[in-house]
mmCIF file of C-alpha atoms and ligand atoms in Angstrom:
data_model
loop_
_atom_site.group_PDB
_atom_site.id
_atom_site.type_symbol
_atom_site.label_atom_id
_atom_site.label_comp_id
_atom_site.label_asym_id
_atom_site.label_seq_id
_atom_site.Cartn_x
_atom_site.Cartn_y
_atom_site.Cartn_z
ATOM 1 C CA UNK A 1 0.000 0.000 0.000
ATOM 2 C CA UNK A 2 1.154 3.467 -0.845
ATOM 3 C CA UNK A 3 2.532 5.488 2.280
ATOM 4 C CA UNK A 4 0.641 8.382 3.404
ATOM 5 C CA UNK A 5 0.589 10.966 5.661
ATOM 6 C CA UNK A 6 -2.442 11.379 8.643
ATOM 7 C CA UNK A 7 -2.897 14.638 9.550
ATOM 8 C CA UNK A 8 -5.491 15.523 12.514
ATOM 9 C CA UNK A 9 -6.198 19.239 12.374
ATOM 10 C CA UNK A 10 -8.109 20.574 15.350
ATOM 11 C CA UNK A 11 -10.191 23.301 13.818
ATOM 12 C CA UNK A 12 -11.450 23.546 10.316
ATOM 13 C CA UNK A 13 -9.851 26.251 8.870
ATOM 14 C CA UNK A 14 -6.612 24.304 9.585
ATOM 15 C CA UNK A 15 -8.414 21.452 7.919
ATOM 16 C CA UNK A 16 -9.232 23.575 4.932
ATOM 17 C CA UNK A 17 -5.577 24.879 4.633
ATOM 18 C CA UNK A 18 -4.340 21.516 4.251
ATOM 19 C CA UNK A 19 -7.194 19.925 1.560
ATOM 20 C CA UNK A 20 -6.248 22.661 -0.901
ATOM 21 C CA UNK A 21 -3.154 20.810 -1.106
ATOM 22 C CA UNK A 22 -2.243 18.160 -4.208
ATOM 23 C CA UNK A 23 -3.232 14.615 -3.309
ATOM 24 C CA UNK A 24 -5.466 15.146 -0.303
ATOM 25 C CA UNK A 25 -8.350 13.556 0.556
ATOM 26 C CA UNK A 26 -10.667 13.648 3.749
ATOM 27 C CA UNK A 27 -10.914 10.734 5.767
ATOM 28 C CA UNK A 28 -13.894 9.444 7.760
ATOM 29 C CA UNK A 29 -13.989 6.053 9.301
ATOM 30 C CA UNK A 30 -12.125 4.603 6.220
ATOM 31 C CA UNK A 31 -14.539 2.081 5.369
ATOM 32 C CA UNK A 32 -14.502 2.552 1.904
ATOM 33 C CA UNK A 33 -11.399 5.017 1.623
ATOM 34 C CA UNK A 34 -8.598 2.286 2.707
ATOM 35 C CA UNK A 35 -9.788 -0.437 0.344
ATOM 36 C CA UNK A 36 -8.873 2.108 -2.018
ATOM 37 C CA UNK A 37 -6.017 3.591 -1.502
ATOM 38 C CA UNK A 38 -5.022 -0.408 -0.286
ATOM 39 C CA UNK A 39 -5.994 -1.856 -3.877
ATOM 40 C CA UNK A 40 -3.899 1.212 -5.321
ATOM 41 C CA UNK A 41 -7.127 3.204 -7.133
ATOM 42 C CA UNK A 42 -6.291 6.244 -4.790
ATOM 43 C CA UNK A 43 -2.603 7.762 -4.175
ATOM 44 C CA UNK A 44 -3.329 10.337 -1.799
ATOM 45 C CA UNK A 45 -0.237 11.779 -0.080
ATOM 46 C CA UNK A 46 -2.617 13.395 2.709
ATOM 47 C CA UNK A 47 -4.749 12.233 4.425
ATOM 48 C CA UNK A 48 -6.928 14.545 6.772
ATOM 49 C CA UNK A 49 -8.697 13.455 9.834
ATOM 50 C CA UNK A 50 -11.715 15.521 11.149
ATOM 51 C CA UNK A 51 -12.028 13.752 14.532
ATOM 52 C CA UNK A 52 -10.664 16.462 16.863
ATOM 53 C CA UNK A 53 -13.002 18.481 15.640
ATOM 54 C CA UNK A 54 -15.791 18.165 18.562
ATOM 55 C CA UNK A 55 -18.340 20.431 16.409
ATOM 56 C CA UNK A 56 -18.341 18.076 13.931
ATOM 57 C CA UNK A 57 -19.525 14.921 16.216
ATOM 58 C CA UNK A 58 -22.852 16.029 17.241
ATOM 59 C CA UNK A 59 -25.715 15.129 16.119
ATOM 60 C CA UNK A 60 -29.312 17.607 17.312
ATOM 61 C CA UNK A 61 -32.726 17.788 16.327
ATOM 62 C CA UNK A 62 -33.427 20.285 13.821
ATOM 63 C CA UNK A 63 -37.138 21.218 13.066
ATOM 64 C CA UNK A 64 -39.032 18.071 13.241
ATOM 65 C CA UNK A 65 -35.619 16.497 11.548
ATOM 66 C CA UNK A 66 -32.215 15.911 13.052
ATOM 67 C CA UNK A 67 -29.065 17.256 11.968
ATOM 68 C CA UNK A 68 -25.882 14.955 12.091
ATOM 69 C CA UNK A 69 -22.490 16.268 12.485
ATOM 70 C CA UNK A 70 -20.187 15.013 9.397
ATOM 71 C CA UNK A 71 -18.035 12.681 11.604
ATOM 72 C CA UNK A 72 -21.281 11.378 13.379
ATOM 73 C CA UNK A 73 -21.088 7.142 13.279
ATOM 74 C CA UNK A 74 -23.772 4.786 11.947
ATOM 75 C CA UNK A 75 -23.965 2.887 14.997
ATOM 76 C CA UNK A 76 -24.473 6.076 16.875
ATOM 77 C CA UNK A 77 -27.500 7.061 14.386
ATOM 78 C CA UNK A 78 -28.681 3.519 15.104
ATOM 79 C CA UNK A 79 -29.051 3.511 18.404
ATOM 80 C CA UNK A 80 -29.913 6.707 19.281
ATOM 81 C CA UNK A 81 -33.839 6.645 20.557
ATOM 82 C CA UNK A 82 -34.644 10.401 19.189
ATOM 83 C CA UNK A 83 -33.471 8.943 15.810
ATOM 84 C CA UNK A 84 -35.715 6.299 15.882
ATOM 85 C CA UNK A 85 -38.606 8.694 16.962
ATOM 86 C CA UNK A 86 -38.417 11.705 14.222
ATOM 87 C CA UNK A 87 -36.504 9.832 11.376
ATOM 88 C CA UNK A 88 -37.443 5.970 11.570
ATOM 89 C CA UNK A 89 -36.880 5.474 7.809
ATOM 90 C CA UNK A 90 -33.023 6.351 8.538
ATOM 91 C CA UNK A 91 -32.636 4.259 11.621
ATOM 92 C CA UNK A 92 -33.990 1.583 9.789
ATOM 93 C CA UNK A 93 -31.408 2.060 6.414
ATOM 94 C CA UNK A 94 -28.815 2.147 8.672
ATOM 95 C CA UNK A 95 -29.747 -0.684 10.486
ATOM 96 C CA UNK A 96 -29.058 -2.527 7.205
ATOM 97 C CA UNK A 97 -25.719 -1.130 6.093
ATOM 98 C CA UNK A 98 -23.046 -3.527 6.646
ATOM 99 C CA UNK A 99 -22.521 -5.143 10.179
ATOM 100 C CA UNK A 100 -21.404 -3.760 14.035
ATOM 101 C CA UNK A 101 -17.586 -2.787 13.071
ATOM 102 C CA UNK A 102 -18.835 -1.350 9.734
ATOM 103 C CA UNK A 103 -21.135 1.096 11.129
ATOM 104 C CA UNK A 104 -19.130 1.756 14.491
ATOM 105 C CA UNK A 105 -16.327 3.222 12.314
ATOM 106 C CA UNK A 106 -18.480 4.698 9.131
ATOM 107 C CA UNK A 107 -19.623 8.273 9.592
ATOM 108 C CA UNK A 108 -21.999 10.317 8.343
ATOM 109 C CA UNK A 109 -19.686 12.206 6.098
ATOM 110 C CA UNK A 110 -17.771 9.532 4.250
ATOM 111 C CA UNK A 111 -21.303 7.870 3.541
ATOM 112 C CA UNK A 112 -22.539 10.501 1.935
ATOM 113 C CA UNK A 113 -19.564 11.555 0.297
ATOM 114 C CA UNK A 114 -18.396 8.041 -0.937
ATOM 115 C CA UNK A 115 -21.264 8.326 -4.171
ATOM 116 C CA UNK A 116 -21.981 4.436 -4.244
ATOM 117 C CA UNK A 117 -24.461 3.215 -6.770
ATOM 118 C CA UNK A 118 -25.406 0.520 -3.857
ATOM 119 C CA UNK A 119 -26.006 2.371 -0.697
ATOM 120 C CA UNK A 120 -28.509 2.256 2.020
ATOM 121 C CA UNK A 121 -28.140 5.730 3.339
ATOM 122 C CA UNK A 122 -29.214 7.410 0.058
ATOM 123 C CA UNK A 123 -32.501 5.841 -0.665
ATOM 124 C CA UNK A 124 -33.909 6.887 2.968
ATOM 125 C CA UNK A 125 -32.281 10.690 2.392
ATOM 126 C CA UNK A 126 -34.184 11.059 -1.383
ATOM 127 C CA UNK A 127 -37.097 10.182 0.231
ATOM 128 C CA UNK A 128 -37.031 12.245 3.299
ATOM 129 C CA UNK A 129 -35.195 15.220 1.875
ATOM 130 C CA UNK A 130 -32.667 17.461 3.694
ATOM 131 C CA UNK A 131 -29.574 19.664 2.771
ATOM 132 C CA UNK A 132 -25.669 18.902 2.975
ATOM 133 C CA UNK A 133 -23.633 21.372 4.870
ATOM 134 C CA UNK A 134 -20.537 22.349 2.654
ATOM 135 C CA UNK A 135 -17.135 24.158 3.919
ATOM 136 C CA UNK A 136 -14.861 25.406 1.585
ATOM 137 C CA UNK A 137 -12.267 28.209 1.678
ATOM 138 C CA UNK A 138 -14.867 30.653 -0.194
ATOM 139 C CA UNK A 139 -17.448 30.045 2.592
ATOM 140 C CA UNK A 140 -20.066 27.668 3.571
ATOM 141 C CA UNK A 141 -22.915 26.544 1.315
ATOM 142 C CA UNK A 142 -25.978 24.456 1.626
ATOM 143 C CA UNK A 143 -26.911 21.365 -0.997
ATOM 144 C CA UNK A 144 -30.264 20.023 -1.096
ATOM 145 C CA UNK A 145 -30.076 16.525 -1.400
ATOM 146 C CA UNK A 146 -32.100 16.298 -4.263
ATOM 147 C CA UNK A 147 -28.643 17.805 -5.630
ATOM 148 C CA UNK A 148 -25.583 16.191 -3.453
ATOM 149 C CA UNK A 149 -25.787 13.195 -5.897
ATOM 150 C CA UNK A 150 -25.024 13.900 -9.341
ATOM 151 C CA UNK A 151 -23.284 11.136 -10.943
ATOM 152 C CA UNK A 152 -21.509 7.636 -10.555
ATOM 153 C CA UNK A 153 -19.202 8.047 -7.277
ATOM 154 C CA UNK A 154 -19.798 11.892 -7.755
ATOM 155 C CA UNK A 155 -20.760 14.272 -5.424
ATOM 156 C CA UNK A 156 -21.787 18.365 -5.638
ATOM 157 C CA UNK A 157 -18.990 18.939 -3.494
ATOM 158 C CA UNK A 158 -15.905 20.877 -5.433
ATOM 159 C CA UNK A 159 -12.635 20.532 -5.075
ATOM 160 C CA UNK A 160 -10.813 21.806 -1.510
ATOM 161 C CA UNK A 161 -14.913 21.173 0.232
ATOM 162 C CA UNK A 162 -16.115 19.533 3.148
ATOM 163 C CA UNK A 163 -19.119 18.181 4.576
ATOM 164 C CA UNK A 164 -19.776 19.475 8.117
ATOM 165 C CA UNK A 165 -23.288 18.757 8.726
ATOM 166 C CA UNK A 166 -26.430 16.479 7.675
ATOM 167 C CA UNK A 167 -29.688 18.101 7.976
ATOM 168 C CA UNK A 168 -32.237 15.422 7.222
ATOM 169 C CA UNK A 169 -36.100 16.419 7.490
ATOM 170 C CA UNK A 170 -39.011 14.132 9.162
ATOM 171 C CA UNK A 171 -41.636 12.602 6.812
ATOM 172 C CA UNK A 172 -44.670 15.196 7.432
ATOM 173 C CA UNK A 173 -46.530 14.402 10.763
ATOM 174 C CA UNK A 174 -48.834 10.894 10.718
ATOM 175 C CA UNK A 175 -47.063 9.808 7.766
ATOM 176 C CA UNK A 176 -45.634 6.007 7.758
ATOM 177 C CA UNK A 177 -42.509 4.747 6.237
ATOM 178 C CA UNK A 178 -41.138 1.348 5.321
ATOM 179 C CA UNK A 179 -37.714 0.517 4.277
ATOM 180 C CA UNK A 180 -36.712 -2.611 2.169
ATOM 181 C CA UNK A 181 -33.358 -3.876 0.910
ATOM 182 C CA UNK A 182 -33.129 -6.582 -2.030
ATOM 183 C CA UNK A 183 -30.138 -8.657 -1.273
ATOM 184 C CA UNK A 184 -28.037 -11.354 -3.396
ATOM 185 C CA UNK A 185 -25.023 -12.552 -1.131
ATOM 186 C CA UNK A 186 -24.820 -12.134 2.674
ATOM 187 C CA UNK A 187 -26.576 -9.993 4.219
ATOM 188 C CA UNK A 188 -24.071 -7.637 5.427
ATOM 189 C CA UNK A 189 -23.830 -6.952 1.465
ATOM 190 C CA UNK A 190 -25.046 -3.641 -0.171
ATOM 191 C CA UNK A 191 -28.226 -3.218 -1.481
ATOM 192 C CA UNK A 192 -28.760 -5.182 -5.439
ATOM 193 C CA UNK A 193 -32.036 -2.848 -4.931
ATOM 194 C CA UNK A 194 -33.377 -0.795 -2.307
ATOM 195 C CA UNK A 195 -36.834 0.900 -1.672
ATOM 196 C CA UNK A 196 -37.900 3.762 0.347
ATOM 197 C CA UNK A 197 -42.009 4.184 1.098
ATOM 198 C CA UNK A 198 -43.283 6.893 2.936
ATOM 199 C CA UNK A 199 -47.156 7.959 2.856
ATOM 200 C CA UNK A 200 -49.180 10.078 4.243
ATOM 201 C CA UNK A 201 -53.064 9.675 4.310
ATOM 202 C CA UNK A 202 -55.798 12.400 5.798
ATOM 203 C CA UNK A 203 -58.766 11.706 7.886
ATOM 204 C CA UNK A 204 -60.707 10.210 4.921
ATOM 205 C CA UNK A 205 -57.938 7.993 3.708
ATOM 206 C CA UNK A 206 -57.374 9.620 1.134
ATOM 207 C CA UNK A 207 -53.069 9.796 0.345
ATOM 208 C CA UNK A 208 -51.432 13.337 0.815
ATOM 209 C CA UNK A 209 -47.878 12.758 0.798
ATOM 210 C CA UNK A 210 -46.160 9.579 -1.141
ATOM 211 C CA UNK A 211 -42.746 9.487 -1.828
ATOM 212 C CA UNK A 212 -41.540 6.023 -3.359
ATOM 213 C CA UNK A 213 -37.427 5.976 -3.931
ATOM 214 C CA UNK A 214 -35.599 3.077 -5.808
ATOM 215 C CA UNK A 215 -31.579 2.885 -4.990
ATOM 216 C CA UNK A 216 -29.324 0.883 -7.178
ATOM 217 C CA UNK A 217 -31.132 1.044 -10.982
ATOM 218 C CA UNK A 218 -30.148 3.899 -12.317
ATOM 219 C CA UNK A 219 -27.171 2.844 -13.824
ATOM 220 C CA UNK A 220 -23.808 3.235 -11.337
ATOM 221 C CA UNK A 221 -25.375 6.239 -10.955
ATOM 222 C CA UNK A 222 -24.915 7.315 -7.264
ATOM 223 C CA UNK A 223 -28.469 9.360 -7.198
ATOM 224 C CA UNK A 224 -31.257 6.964 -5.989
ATOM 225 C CA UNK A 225 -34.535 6.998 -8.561
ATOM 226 C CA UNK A 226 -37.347 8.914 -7.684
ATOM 227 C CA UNK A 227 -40.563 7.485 -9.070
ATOM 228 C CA UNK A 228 -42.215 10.563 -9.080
ATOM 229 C CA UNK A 229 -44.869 8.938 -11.803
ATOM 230 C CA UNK A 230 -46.019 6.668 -8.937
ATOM 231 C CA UNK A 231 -45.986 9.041 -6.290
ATOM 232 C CA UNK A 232 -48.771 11.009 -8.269
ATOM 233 C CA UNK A 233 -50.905 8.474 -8.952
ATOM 234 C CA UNK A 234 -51.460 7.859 -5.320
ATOM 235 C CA UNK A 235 -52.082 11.593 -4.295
ATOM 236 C CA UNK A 236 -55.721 12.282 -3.634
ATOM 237 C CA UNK A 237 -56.497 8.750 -3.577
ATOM 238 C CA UNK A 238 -57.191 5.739 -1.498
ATOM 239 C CA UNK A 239 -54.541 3.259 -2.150
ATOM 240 C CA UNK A 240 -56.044 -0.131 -2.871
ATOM 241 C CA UNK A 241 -53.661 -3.097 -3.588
ATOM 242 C CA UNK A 242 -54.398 -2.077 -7.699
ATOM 243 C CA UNK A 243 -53.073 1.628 -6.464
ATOM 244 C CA UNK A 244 -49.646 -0.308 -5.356
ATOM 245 C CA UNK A 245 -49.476 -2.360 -8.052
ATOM 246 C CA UNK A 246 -49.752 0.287 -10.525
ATOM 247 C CA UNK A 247 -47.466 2.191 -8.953
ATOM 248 C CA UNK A 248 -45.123 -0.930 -8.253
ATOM 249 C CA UNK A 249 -44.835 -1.398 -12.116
ATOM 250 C CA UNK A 250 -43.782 1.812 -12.842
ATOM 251 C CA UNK A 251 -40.901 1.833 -10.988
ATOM 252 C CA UNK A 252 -40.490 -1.246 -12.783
ATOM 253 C CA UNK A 253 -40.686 0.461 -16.031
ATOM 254 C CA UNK A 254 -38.832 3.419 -15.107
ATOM 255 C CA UNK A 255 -35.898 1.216 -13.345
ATOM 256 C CA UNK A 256 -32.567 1.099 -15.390
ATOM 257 C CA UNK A 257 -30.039 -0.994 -13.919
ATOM 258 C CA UNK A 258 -26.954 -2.161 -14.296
ATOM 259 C CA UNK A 259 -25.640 -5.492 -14.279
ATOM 260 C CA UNK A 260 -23.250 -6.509 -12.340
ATOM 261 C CA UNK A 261 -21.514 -9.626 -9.905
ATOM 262 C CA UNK A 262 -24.596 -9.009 -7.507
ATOM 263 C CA UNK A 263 -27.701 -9.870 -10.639
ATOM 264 C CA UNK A 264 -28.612 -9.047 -14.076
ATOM 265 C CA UNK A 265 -30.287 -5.929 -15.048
ATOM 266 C CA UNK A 266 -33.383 -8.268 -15.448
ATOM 267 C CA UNK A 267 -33.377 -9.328 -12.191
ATOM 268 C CA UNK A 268 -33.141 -6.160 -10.564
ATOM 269 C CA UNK A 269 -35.841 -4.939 -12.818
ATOM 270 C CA UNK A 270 -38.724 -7.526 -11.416
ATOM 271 C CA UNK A 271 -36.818 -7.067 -7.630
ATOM 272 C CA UNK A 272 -37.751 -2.868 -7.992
ATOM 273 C CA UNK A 273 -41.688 -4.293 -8.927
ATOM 274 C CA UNK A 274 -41.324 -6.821 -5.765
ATOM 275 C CA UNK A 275 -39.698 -4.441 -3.435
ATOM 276 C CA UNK A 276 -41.742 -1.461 -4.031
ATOM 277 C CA UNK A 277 -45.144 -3.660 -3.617
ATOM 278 C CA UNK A 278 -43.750 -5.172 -0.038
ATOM 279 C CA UNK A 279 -42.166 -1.350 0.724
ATOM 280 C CA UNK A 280 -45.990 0.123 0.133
ATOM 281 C CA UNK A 281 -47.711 -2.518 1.734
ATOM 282 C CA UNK A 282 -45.501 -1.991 5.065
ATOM 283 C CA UNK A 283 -46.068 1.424 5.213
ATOM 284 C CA UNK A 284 -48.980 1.464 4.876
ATOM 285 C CA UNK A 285 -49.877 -1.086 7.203
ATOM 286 C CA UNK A 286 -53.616 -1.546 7.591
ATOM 287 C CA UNK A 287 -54.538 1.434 6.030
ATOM 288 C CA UNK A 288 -55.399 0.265 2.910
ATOM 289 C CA UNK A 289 -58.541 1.337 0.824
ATOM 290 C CA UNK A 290 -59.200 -2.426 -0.396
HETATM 291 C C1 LIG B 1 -17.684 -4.889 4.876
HETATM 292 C C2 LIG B 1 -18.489 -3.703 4.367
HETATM 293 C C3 LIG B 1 -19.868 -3.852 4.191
HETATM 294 C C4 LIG B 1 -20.626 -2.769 3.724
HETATM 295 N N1 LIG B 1 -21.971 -2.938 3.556
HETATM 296 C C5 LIG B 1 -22.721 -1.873 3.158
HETATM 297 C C6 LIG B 1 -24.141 -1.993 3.056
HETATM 298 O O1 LIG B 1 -24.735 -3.029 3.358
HETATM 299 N N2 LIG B 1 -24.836 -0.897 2.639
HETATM 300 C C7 LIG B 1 -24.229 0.290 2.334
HETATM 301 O O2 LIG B 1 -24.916 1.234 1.982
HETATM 302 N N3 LIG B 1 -22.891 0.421 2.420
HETATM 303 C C8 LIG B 1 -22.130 -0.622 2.836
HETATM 304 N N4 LIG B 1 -20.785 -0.477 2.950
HETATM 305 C C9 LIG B 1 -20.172 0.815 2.610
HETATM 306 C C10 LIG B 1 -20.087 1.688 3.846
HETATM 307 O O3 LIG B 1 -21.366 2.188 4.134
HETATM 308 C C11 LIG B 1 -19.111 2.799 3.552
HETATM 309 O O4 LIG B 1 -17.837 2.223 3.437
HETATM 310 C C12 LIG B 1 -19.091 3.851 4.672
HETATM 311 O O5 LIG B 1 -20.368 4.349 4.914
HETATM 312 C C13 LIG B 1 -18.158 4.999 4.317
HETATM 313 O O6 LIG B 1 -18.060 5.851 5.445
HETATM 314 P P1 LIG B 1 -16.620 6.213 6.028
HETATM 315 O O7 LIG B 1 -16.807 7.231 7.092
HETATM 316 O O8 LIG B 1 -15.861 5.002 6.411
HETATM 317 O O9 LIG B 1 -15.995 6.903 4.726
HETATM 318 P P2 LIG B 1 -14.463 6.980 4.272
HETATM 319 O O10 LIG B 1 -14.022 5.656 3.769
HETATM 320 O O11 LIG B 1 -13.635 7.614 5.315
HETATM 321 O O12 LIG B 1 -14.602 8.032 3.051
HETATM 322 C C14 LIG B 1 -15.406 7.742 1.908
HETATM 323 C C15 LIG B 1 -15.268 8.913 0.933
HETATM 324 O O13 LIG B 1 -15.843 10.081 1.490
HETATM 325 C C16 LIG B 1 -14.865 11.138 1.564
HETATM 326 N N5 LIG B 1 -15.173 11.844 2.811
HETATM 327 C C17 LIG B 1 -15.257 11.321 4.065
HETATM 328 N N6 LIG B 1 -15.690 12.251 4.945
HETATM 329 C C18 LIG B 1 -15.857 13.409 4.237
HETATM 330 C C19 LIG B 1 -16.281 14.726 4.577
HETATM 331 N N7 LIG B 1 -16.659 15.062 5.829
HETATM 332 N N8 LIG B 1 -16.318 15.639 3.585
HETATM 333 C C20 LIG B 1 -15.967 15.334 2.313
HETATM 334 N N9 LIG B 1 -15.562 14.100 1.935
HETATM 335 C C21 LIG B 1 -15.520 13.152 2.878
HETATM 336 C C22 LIG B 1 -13.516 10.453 1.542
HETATM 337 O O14 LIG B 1 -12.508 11.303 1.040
HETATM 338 C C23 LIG B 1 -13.818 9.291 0.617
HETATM 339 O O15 LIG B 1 -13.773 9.729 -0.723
HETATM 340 C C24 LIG B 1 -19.995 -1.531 3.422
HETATM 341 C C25 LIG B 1 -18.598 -1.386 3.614
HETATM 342 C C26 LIG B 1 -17.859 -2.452 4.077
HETATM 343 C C27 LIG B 1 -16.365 -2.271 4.310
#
C-alpha cells in the first residue's frame, strides 16, 4: 500500500488549509477510503482526519428532523432513541448497512460523500429530503439533497470542500414509512435494490404525501430513482392493492439498472416491482382502501 501521511487538524480552517493541497483527501472512518487507496485506485499523499473536531460529532434535532455532524457514526444514528422517533426510515437504512464494526467506524460524512451506486443511506435521504452542509475556503454553502448526488461516485462537493453537517427532514406528521433492501449474497452486502415508502393519508384515507425511492437502478449512478410517476398516482387517492401495483410497475418500467456480480439488469428490474409492492404494503400497514 502506498505510504501516506495522517494529519489531525483541530479546527477547520486548519483542515481547509491543508485539503487545498495536491493529493489530499478527507478521511472518515475509512470504510470505503482504505480499500482504495489499499488496492492502489487512490494515491493520496494526505490524508486529513476531522475527529478532533468536537463540532463536527454532534448530532441535534433540527425542526421536526435531526441534523448529524459530518463525523457522526452509523452505529451512533442507530441507536440513538430520538433517531428512531423523528426519522425511523433512517434508523432503519442504517440498520441494514453492513454489520457492528462497519457502522461503528463509518460516519456520516464519508457515507454521503463516498457516491456508491449501492447504498442504504441514500434511498432513505431522497425520500425524506434534507440539505448537505458544505465548507470550503470561499465560505459555507448548503446542498439540497435532491442535488448532493449527481453522478456515478460523484458528489456536488468541489474541489478543496467539506461536509460538516447532515440536515435530514421528518416525513410530514402521521405519515408512515417502510424501508426494504433486495439482497443477493450475505446480508451484510449492499443493497442489489433498495426501496424507500413513505405515505401520508388524511382523515378520509385519502393519500397526501407519497414518496416512493428506488436505490441501485439507475445505472452506477450514485443518485437513488425517484418514481415521481407513482408518487402522483397515489395523491388524492385511497390506495387499494391495484393503487400499489400500478405504482409498483412503474418503478419497474422506469428502473434502469446495471448489471453486475450481484444480478442481471433483469433481475433487478422484477426485484424494484417486488420491493416497491412489499415497501408500500408496510407502510402502509392496515390502512389500505381495499
Ligand atoms: C464490509 C463492508 C460492508 C458494507 N456494507 C454496506 C451496506 O450493506 N450498505 C451500504 O450502503 N454500504 C455498505 N458499505 C459501505 C459503507 O457504508 C461505507 O464504506 C461507509 O459508509 C463509508 O463511510 P466512512 O466514514 O468510512 O468513509 P471513508 O471511507 O472515510 O470516506 C469515503 C469517501 O468520502 C470522503 N469523505 C469522508 N468524509 C468526508 C467529509 N466530511 N467531507 C468530504 N468528503 C468526505 C472520503 O474522502 C472518501 O472519498 C460496506 C462497507 C464495508 C467495508
Amino acid at each position: 500500500m502506498q505510504k501516506f501521511d495522517l494529519i489531525e487538524p483541530t479546527s477547520l480552517d486548519e483542515a481547509l488549509g491543508i485539503l487545498g493541497k495536491e493529493d489530499t483527501r478527507v478521511i472518515g472512518g475509512g470504510t470505503a477510503l482504505i480499500v482504495l487507496v489499499k488496492n492502489g485506485l487512490l494515491r493520496p499523499r494526505y490524508l486529513v482526519s476531522l475527529r478532533k473536531l468536537p463540532e463536527l460529532g454532534t448530532s441535534k434535532p433540527r425542526g421536526t428532523g435531526m441534523s448529524f455532524g459530518a463525523c457522526t457514526h452509523l452505529r451512533d444514528i442507530e441507536r440513538s432513541n430520538k433517531v428512531r422517533e423523528r426519522l425511523p426510515l433512517v434508523s432503519a437504512a442504517v440498520e441494514h448497512i453492513g454489520n457492528v464494526r462497519v457502522r461503528s467506524a463509518a460516519t456520516v460524512g464519508g457515507t454521503i460523500c463516498e457516491a456508491d451506486y449501492q447504498s442504504d443511506f441514500a434511498v432513505a435521504l431522497l425520500a425524506l429530503g434534507g440539505r448537505v452542509r458544505v465548507r470550503g475556503l470561499q465560505g459555507e454553502r448548503l446542498i439540497s439533497i435532491d442535488e448532493f448526488y449527481v453522478g456515478p461516485y460523484t458528489t456536488a462537493l468541489d474541489t478543496g470542500e467539506l461536509v460538516t453537517e447532515l440536515e435530514i427532514d421528518a416525513a410530514p406528521q402521521g405519515a408512515s414509512s417502510a424501508y426494504l433492501k433486495c439482497v443477493t449474497g450475505p446480508v451484510t452486502d449492499r443493497p442489489c435494490v433498495a426501496v424507500a415508502a413513505v405515505v401520508g393519508l388524511d382523515a378520509a384515507g385519502a393519500c397526501v404525501h407519497s414518496r416512493l425511492v428506488v436505490g441501485g437502478v439507475d445505472g452506477f449512478s450514485s443518485r437513488p430513482l425517484r418514481v415521481t410517476a407513482a408518487e402522483q398516482l397515489a395523491i388524492g387517492a385511497k390506495i387499494t392493492s391495484q393503487t400499489i401495483a400500478a405504482m409498483s410497475e412503474i418503478a419497474c418500467r422506469q428502473a434502469d439498472p446495471a448489471s453486475d456480480l450481484k444480478a442481471s439488469a433483469q433481475y433487478k428490474k422484477e426485484m424494484t416491482k417486488v420491493f416497491c409492492r412489499r415497501a408500500l404494503e408496510q407502510a402502509l400497514g392496515g390502512n389500505r382502501g381495499g
